[in-house]
Each structure stands twice: as C-alpha cells, then as structure tokens.
mmCIF file with all atom_site columns, C-alpha atoms in Angstrom:
data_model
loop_
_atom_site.group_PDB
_atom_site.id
_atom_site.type_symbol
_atom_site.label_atom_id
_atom_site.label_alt_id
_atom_site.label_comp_id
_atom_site.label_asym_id
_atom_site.label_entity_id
_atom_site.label_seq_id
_atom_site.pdbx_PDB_ins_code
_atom_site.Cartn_x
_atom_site.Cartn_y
_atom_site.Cartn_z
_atom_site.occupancy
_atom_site.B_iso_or_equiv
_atom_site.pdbx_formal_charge
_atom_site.auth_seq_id
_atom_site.auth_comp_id
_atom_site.auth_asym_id
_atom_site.auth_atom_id
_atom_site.pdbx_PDB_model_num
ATOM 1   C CA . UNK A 1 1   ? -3.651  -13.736 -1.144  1.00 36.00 ? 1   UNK A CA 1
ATOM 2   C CA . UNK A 1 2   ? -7.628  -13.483 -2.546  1.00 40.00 ? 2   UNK A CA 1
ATOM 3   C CA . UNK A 1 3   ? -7.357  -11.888 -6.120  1.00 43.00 ? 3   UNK A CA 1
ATOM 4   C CA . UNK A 1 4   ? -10.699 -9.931  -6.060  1.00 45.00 ? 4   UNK A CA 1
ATOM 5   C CA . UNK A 1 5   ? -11.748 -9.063  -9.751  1.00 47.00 ? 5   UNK A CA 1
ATOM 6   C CA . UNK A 1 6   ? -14.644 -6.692  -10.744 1.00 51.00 ? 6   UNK A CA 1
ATOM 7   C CA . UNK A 1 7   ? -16.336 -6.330  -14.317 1.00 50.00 ? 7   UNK A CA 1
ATOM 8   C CA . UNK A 1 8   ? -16.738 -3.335  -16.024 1.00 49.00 ? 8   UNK A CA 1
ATOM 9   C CA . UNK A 1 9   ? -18.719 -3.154  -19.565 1.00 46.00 ? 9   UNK A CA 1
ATOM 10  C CA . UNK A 1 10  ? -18.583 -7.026  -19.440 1.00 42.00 ? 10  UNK A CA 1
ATOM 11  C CA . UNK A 1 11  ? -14.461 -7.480  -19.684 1.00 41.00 ? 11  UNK A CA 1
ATOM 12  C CA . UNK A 1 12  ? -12.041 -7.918  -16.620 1.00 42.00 ? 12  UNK A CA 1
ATOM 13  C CA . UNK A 1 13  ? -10.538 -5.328  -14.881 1.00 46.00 ? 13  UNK A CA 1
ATOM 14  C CA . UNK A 1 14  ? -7.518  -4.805  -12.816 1.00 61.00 ? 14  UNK A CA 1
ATOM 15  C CA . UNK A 1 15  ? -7.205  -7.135  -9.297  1.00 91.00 ? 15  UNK A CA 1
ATOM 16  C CA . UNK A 1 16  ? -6.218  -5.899  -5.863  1.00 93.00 ? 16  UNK A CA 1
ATOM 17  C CA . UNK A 1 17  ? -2.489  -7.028  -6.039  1.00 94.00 ? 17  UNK A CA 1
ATOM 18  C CA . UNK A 1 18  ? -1.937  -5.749  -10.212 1.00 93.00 ? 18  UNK A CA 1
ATOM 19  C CA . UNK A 1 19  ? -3.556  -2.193  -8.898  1.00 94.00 ? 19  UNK A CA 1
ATOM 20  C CA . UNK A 1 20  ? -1.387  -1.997  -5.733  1.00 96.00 ? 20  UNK A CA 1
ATOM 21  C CA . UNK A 1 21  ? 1.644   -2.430  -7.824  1.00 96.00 ? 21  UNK A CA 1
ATOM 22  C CA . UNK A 1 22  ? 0.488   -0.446  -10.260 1.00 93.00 ? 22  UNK A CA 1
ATOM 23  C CA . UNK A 1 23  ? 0.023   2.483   -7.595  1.00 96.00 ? 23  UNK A CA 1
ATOM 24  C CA . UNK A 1 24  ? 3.505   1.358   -6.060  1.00 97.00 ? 24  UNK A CA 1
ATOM 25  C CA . UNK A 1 25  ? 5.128   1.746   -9.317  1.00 96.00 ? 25  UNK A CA 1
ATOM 26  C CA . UNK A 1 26  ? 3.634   5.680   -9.532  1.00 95.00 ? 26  UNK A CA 1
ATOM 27  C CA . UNK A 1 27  ? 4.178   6.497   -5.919  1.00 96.00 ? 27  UNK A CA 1
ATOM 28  C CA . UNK A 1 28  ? 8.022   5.363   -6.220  1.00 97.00 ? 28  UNK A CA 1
ATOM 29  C CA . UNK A 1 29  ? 8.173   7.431   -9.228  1.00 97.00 ? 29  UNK A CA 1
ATOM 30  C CA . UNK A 1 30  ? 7.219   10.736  -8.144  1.00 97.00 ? 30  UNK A CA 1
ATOM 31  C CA . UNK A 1 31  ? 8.541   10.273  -4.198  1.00 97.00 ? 31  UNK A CA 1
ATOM 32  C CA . UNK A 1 32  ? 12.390  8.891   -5.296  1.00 96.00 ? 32  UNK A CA 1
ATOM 33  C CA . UNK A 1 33  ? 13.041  8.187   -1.761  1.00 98.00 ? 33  UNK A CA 1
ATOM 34  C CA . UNK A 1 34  ? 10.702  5.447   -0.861  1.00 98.00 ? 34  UNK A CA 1
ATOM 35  C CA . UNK A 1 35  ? 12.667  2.386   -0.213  1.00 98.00 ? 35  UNK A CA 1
ATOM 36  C CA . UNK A 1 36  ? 10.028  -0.382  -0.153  1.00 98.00 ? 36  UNK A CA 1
ATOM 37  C CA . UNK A 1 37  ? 6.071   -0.980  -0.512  1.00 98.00 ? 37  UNK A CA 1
ATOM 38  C CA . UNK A 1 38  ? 4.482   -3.565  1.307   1.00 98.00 ? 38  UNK A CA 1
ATOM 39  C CA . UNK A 1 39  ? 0.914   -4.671  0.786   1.00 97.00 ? 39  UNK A CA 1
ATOM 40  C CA . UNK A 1 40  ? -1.800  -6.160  3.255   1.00 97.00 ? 40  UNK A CA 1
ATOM 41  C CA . UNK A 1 41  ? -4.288  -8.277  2.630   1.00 93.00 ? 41  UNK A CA 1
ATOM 42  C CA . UNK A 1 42  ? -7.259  -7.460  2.069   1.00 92.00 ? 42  UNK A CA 1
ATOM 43  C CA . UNK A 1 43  ? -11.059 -8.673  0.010   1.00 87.00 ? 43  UNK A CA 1
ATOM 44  C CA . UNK A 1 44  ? -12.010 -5.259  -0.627  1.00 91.00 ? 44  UNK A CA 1
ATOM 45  C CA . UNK A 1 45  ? -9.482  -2.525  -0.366  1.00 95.00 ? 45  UNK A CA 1
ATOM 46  C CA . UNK A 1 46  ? -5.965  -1.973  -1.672  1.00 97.00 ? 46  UNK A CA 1
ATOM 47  C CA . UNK A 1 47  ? -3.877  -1.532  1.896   1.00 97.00 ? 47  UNK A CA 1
ATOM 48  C CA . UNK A 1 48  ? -0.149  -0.452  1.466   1.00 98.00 ? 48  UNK A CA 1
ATOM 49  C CA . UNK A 1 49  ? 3.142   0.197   3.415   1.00 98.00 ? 49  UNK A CA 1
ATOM 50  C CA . UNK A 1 50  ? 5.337   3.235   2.098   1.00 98.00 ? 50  UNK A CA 1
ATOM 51  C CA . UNK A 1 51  ? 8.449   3.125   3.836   1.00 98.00 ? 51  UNK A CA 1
ATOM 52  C CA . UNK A 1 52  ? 10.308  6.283   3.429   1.00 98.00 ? 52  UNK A CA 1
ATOM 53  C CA . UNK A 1 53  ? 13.706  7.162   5.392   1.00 97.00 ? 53  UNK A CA 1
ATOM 54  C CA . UNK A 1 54  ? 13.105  10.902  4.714   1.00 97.00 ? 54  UNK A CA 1
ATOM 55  C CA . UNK A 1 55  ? 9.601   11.042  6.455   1.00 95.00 ? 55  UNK A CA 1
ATOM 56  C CA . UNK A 1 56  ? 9.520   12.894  9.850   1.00 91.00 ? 56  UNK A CA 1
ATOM 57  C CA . UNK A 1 57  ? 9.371   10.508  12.785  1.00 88.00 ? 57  UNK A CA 1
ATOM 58  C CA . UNK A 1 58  ? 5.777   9.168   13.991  1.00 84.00 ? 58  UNK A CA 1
ATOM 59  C CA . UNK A 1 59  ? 4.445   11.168  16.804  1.00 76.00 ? 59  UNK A CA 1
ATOM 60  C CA . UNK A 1 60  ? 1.978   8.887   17.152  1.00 73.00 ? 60  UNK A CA 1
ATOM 61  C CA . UNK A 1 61  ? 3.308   5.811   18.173  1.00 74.00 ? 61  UNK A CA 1
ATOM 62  C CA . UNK A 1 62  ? 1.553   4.042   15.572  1.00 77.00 ? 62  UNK A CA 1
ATOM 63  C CA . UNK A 1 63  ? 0.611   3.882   11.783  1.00 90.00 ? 63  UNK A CA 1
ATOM 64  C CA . UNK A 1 64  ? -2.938  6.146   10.761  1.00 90.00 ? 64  UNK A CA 1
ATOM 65  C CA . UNK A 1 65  ? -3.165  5.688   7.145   1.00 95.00 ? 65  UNK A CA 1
ATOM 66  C CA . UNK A 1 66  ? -4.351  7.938   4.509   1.00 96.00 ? 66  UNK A CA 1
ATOM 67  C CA . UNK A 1 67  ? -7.835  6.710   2.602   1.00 98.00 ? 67  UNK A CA 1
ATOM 68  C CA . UNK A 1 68  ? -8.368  7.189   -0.463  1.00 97.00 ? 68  UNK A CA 1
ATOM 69  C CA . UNK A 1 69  ? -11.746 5.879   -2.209  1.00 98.00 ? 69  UNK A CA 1
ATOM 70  C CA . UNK A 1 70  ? -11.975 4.206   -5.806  1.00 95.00 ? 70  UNK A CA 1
ATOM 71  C CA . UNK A 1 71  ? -11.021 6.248   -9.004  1.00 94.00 ? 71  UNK A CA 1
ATOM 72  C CA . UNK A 1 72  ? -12.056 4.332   -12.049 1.00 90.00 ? 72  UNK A CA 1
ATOM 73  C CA . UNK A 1 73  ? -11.162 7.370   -14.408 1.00 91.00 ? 73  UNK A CA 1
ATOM 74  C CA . UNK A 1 74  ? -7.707  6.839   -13.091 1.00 88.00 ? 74  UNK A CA 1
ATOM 75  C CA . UNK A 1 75  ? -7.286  3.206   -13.262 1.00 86.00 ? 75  UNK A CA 1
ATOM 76  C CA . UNK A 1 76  ? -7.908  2.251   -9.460  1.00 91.00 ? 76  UNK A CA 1
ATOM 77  C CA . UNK A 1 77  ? -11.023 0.472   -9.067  1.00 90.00 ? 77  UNK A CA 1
ATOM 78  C CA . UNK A 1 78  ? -10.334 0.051   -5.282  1.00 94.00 ? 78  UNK A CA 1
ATOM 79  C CA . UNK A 1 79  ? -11.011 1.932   -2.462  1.00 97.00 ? 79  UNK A CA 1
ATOM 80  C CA . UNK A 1 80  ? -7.386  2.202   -0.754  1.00 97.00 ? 80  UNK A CA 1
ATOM 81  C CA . UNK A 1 81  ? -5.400  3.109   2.606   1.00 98.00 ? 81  UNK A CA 1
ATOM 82  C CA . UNK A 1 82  ? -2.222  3.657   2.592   1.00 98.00 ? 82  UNK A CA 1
ATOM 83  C CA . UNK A 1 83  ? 0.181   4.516   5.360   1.00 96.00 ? 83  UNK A CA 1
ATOM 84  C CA . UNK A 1 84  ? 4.000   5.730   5.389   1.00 96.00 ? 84  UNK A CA 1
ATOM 85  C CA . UNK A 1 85  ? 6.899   4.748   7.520   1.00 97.00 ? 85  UNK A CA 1
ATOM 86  C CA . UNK A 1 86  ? 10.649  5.120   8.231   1.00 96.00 ? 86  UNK A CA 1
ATOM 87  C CA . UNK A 1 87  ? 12.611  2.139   8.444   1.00 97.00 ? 87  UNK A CA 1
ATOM 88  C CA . UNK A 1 88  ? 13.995  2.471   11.456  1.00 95.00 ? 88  UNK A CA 1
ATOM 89  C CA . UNK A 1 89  ? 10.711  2.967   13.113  1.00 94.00 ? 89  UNK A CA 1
ATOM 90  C CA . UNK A 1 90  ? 9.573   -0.622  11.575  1.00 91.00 ? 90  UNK A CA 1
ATOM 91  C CA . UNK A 1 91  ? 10.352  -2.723  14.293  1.00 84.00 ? 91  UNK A CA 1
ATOM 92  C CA . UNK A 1 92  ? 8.682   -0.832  16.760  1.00 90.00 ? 92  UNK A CA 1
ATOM 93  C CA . UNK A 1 93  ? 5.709   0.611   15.603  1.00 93.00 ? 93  UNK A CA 1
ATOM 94  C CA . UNK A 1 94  ? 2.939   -2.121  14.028  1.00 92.00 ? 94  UNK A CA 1
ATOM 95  C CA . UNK A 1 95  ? 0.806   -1.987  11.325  1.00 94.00 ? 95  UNK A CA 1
ATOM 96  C CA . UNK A 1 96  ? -2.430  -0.781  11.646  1.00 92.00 ? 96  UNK A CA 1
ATOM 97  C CA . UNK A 1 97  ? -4.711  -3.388  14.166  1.00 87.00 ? 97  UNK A CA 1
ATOM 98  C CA . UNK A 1 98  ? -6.858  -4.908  11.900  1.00 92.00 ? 98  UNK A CA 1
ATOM 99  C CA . UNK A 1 99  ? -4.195  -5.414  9.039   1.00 95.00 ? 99  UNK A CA 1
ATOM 100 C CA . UNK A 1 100 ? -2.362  -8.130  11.026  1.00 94.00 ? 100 UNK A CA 1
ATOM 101 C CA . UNK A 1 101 ? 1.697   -8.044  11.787  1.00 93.00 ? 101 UNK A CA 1
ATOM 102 C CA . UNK A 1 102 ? 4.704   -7.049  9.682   1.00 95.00 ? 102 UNK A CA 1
ATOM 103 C CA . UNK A 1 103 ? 4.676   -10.909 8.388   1.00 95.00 ? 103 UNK A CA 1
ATOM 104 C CA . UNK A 1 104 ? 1.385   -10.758 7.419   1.00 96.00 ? 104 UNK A CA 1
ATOM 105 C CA . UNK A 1 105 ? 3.120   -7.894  4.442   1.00 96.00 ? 105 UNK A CA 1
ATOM 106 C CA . UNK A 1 106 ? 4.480   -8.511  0.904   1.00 96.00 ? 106 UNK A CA 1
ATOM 107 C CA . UNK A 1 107 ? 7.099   -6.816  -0.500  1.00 98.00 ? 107 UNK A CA 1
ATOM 108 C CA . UNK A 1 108 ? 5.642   -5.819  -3.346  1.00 97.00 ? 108 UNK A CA 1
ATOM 109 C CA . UNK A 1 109 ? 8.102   -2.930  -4.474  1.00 98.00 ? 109 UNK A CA 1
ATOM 110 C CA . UNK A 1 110 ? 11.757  -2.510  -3.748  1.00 98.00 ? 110 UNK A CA 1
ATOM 111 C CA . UNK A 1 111 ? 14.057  0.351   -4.526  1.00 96.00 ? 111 UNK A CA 1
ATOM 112 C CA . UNK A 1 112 ? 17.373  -1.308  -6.600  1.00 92.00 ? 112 UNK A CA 1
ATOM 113 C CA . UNK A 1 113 ? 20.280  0.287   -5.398  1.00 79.00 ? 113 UNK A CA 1
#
C-alpha cells in the first residue's frame, strides 16, 4: 500500500494507513459492536470497511459510504469514506466499484473475543 505523507509547519504528519487505524481504534471504541475494519487503498483518501452484526440489513444491494472531508483540528488530515456492513451480508454485497474486491481489503482492526 502507497504511504502518502503531508507536511504541516515543516514536520511530518500522520499517513493514510496510521490515520485509518487511528480512526478504527475511536470508531471501535464508541460503537462496541463492530467486529472488524478493513481499509482500501487509496493515494488520497482514507477508505474503510465497518463491519457491524447489529446494523440493519442493506436495502440497497450494495455499499454507499459516508464522506467525510479532512479535519486537521482533530487529527485527520484526510478526506475519508467510510461504509458499514454486516457480516453476513459480506459475501454478497461488494465493495464500493472503484475500491476494488473484498481481497483488495486489510484487516486493519479486529475485535478480540
């Protein structure tokens, strides 16, 4: 995966994959009954996963995720989309298009049990 860094006052700041866990990490926190986080690659945006076995099915048929843009106050210096799933709804309902197939995600945050 492309670690894309981006200066700030002349020191480095936070890359694509440290933010997304960082934001995993928080998410997980406050919403206890995500199971997993999977990221996407991507240059320019932080693109996650949630999967969640207490979300209400898709009635969609596929996965619309939520964007959010870049908040440097807060410690994200990424614009990012993020888009929730149950499990059992994994293997038949992709990723969005241009964010490539389920293999194309890393785990990148995994409830213990």
């Amino acid at each position: 995966m492309t670690e894309l860094y981006r200066r700030s006052a002349g020191k480095m700041i936070s890359g694509i994959r440290e933010t997304a866990e960082k934001l995993a990490r928080d998410h997980a926190a406050v919403e206890p009954s995500i199971e997993k986080v999977l990221l996407f690659d991507s240059e320019n945006e932080i693109r996650l996963i949630e999967v969640d076995p207490l979300l209400d099915p898709s009635a969609e048929g596929h996965l619309l995720p939520m964007r959010f843009d870049a908040d440097p106050e807060g410690g994200v210096y990424f614009p990012s989309s993020i888009a929730l799933i149950r499990p059992d709804e994994v293997e038949r309902i992709q990723p969005p298009l241009s964010w490539g197939n389920w293999n194309d995600g890393q785990v990148i945050w995994e409830r213990k049990v």
